[in-house]
Structures are given as C-alpha cells and as structure tokens.
GROMACS .gro file of C-alpha atoms in nm:
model
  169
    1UNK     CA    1   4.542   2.113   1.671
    2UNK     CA    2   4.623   2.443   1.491
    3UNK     CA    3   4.552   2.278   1.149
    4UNK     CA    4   4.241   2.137   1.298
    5UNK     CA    5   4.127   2.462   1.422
    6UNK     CA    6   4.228   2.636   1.099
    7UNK     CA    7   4.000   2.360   0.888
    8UNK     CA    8   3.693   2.449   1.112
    9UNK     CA    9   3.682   2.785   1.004
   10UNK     CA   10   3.768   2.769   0.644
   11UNK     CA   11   3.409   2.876   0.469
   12UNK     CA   12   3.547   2.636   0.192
   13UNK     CA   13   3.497   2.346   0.450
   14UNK     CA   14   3.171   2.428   0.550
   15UNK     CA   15   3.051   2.483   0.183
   16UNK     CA   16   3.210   2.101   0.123
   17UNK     CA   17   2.976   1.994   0.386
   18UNK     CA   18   2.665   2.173   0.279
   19UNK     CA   19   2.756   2.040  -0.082
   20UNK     CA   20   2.803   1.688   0.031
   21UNK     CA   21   2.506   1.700   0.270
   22UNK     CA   22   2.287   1.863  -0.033
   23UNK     CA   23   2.428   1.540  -0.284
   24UNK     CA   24   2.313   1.294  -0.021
   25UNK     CA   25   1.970   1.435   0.028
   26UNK     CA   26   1.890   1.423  -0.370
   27UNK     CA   27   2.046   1.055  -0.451
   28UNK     CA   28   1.775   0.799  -0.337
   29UNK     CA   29   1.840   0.401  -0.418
   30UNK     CA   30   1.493   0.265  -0.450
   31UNK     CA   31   1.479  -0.167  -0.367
   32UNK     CA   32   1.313  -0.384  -0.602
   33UNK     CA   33   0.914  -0.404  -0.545
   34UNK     CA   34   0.900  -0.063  -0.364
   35UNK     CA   35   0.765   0.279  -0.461
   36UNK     CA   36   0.855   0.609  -0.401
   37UNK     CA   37   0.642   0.871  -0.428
   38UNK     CA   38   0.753   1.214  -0.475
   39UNK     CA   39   0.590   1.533  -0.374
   40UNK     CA   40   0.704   1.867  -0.541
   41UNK     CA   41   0.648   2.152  -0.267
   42UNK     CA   42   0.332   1.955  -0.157
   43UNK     CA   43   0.203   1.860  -0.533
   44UNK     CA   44   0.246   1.504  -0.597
   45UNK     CA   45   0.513   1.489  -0.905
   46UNK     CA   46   0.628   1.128  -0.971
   47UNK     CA   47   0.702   0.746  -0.855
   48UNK     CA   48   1.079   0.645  -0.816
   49UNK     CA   49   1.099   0.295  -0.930
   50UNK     CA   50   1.355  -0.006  -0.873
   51UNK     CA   51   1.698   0.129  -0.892
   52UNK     CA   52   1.892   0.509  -0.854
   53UNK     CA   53   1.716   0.798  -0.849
   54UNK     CA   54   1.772   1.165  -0.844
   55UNK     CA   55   1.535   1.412  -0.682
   56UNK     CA   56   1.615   1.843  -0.664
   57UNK     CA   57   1.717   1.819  -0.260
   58UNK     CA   58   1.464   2.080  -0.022
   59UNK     CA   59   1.210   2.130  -0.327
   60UNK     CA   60   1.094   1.754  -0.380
   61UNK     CA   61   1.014   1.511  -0.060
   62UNK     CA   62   0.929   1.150  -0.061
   63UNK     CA   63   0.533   1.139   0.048
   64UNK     CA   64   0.536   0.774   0.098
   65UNK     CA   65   0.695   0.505   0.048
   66UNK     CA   66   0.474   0.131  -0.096
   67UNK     CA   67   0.544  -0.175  -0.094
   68UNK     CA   68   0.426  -0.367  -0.461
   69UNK     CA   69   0.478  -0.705  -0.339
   70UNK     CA   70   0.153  -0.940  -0.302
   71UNK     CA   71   0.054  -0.905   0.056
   72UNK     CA   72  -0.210  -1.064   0.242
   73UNK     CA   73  -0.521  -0.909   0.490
   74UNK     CA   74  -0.647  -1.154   0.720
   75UNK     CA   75  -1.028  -1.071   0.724
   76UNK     CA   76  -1.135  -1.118   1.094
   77UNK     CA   77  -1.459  -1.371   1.185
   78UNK     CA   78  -1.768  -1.214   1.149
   79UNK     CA   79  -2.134  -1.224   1.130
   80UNK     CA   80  -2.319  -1.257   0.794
   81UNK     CA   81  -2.700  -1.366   0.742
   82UNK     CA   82  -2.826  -1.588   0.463
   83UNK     CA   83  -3.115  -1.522   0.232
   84UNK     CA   84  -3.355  -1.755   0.430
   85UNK     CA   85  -3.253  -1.572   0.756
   86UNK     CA   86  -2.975  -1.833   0.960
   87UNK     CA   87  -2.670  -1.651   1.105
   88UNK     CA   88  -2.314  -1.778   0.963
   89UNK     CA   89  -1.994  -1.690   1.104
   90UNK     CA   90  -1.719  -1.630   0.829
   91UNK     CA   91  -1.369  -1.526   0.795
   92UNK     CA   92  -1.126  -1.530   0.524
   93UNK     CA   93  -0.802  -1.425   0.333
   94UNK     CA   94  -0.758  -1.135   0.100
   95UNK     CA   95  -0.455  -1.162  -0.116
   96UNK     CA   96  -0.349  -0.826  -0.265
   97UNK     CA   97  -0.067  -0.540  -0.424
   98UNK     CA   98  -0.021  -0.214  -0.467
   99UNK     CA   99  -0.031  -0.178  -0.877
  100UNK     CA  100  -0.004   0.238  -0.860
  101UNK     CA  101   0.178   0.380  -0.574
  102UNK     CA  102   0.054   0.720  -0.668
  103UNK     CA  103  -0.287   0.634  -0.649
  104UNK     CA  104  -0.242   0.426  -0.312
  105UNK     CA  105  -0.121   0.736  -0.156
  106UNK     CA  106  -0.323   0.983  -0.299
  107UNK     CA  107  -0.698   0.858  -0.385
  108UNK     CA  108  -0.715   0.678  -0.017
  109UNK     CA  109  -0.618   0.759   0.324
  110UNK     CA  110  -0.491   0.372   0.440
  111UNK     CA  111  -0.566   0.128   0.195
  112UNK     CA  112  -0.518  -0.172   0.341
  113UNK     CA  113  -0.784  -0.056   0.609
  114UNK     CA  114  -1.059  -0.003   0.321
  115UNK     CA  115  -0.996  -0.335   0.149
  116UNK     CA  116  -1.025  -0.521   0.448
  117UNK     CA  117  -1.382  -0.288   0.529
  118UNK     CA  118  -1.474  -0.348   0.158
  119UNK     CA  119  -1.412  -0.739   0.211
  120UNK     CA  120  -1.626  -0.795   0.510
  121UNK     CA  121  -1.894  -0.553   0.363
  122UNK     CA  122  -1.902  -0.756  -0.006
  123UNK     CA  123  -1.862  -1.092   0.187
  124UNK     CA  124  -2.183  -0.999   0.405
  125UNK     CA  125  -2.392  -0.906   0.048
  126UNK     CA  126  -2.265  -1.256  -0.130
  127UNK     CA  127  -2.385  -1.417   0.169
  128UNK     CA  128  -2.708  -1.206   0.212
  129UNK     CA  129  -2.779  -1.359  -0.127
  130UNK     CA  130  -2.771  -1.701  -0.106
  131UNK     CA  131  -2.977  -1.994   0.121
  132UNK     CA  132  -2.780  -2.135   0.389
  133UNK     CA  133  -2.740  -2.519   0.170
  134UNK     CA  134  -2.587  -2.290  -0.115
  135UNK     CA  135  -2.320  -2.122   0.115
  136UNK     CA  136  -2.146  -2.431   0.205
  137UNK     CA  137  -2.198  -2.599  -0.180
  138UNK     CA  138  -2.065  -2.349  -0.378
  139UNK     CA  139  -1.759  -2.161  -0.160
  140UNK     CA  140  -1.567  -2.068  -0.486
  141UNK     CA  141  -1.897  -1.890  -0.643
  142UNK     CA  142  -1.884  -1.671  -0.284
  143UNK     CA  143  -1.513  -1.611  -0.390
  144UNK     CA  144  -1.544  -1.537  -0.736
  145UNK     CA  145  -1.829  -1.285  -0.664
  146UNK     CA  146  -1.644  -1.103  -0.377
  147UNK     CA  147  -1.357  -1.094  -0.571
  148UNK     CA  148  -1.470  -0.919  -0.903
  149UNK     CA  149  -1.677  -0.701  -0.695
  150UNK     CA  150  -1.349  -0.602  -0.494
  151UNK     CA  151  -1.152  -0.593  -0.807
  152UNK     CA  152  -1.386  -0.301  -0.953
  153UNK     CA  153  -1.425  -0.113  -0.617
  154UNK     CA  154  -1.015  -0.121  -0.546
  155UNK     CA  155  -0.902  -0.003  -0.878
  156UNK     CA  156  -0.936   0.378  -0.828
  157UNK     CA  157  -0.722   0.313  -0.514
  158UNK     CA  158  -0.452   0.177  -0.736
  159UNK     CA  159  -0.455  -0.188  -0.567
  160UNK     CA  160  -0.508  -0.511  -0.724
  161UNK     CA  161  -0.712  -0.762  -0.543
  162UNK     CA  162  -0.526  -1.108  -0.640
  163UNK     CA  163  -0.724  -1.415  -0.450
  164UNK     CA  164  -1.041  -1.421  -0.213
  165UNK     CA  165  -1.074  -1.712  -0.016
  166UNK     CA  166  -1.307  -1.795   0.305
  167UNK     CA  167  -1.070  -1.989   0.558
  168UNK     CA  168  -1.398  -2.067   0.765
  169UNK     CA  169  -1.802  -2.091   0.732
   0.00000   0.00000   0.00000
C-alpha cells in the first residue's frame, strides 16, 4: 500500500501518464477506404489516408471522418411531368463515392443530402423534356443525361457520381 501510495505522488508518474496520454492522442490508424480530415486550430490542413498516421496532439483535430467506398442513395418516388403534360411517378438509384474527402467536408454541408436533392431535381428536367412514349423507350438516354449532368454539378463537392438508374416509371 505504501509503495502504491508513494507511486501516486511521484510527479515522474504523472508526467508518464500525460506523456503516454499525449502519444495516444497524436497516433491515428486510418482503415482502408476511409478519410481523415485534419483541421489545424480550425484551418483545414490535410487528409490521413489508409494506414498510420501522426498528427501534433491538442493543435490538429480530426474534422470528419469519409467513407470512399461506392455507396448507394435510394432516390424516393416522386412526381415528374412530361413535355406533352401527363404526370409520371419515378424513383431510382444513385450509385456514388467520396473522391476528395477535403472537399466533401468543406465545399458542402451533407453531401449525400444534396446529391439525392440534385437527383430528383435533374430527373424532373430529363423528364420535363421528353413526351410520355419517349420516357418509357429510351430509359438509359434518361440515365445517361441525369448522370453527366450530376457528374458536372457533384464535382466541386468532391463526389463522384458512378451509375444512375430509374428502378420505376
């Protein structure tokens, strides 16, 4: 008990634990197909890719942390009307990834909220320009055109629109 008590208040003890606690805090392992992005005192600084990573502990935070994979947005049913005024109901798939953490984090509040918005909004224009006989005839031309239209919107936002595809007409 006396050697306990006499480890306790040994300053080199507590300076072992602030050192240890200090290591910790500036080692990060960062999994494969993740992100890490890395504020220095509120100024974004750099992404911590795949592997170990050293950041200077209490001066540099991790902001956020994104996942690269391909992930996919389902785009919920809604209304869209053709170019000779009939009222379709659509949904669909959005495949996508993170390509730039930094720019996912810092050019957009939630990303994954403004592709889907971005989706439903280009879906509604492809459809707004074609006759109702066209819309069920030519599905992949409605893909292709919200797709490259999604794929120039997203890129400032650091995300990669992959596949478009209506599930349902």
């Amino acid at each position: 008990m006396e050697v306990f008590q006499s480890l306790i208040t040994s300053p080199l003890f507590w300076i072992a634990i602030v050192a240890i606690y200090t290591l910790k805090k500036g080692i990060y392992f960062v999994p494969q197909n993740r992100g890490y992005v890395i504020y220095t005192l509120g100024r974004y600084d750099k992404t911590l890719r795949a592997g170990l990573n050293f950041i200077i502990p209490f001066v540099q935070t991790v902001a956020a942390d994104r996942n690269l994979k391909e992930q996919s947005l389902d785009i919920s049913a809604q209304a869209a009307i053709t170019k000779d005024n009939i009222t379709l109901l659509l949904d669909g798939i959005l495949f996508m990834k993170v390509t730039d953490a930094a720019a996912a984090t810092n050019n957009i509040t939630d990303y994954k909220v403004s592709v889907v918005q971005l989706a439903m909004t280009t879906m509604r224009n492809a459809i707004g320009e074609m006759e109702l006989d066209e819309c069920f005839q030519s599905r992949d031309a409605i893909n292709a055109k919200i797709l490259s239209a999604m794929t120039e919107a997203t890129a400032p936002w650091g995300v990669q629109v992959t596949r478009y595809e209506i599930k349902d007409i």
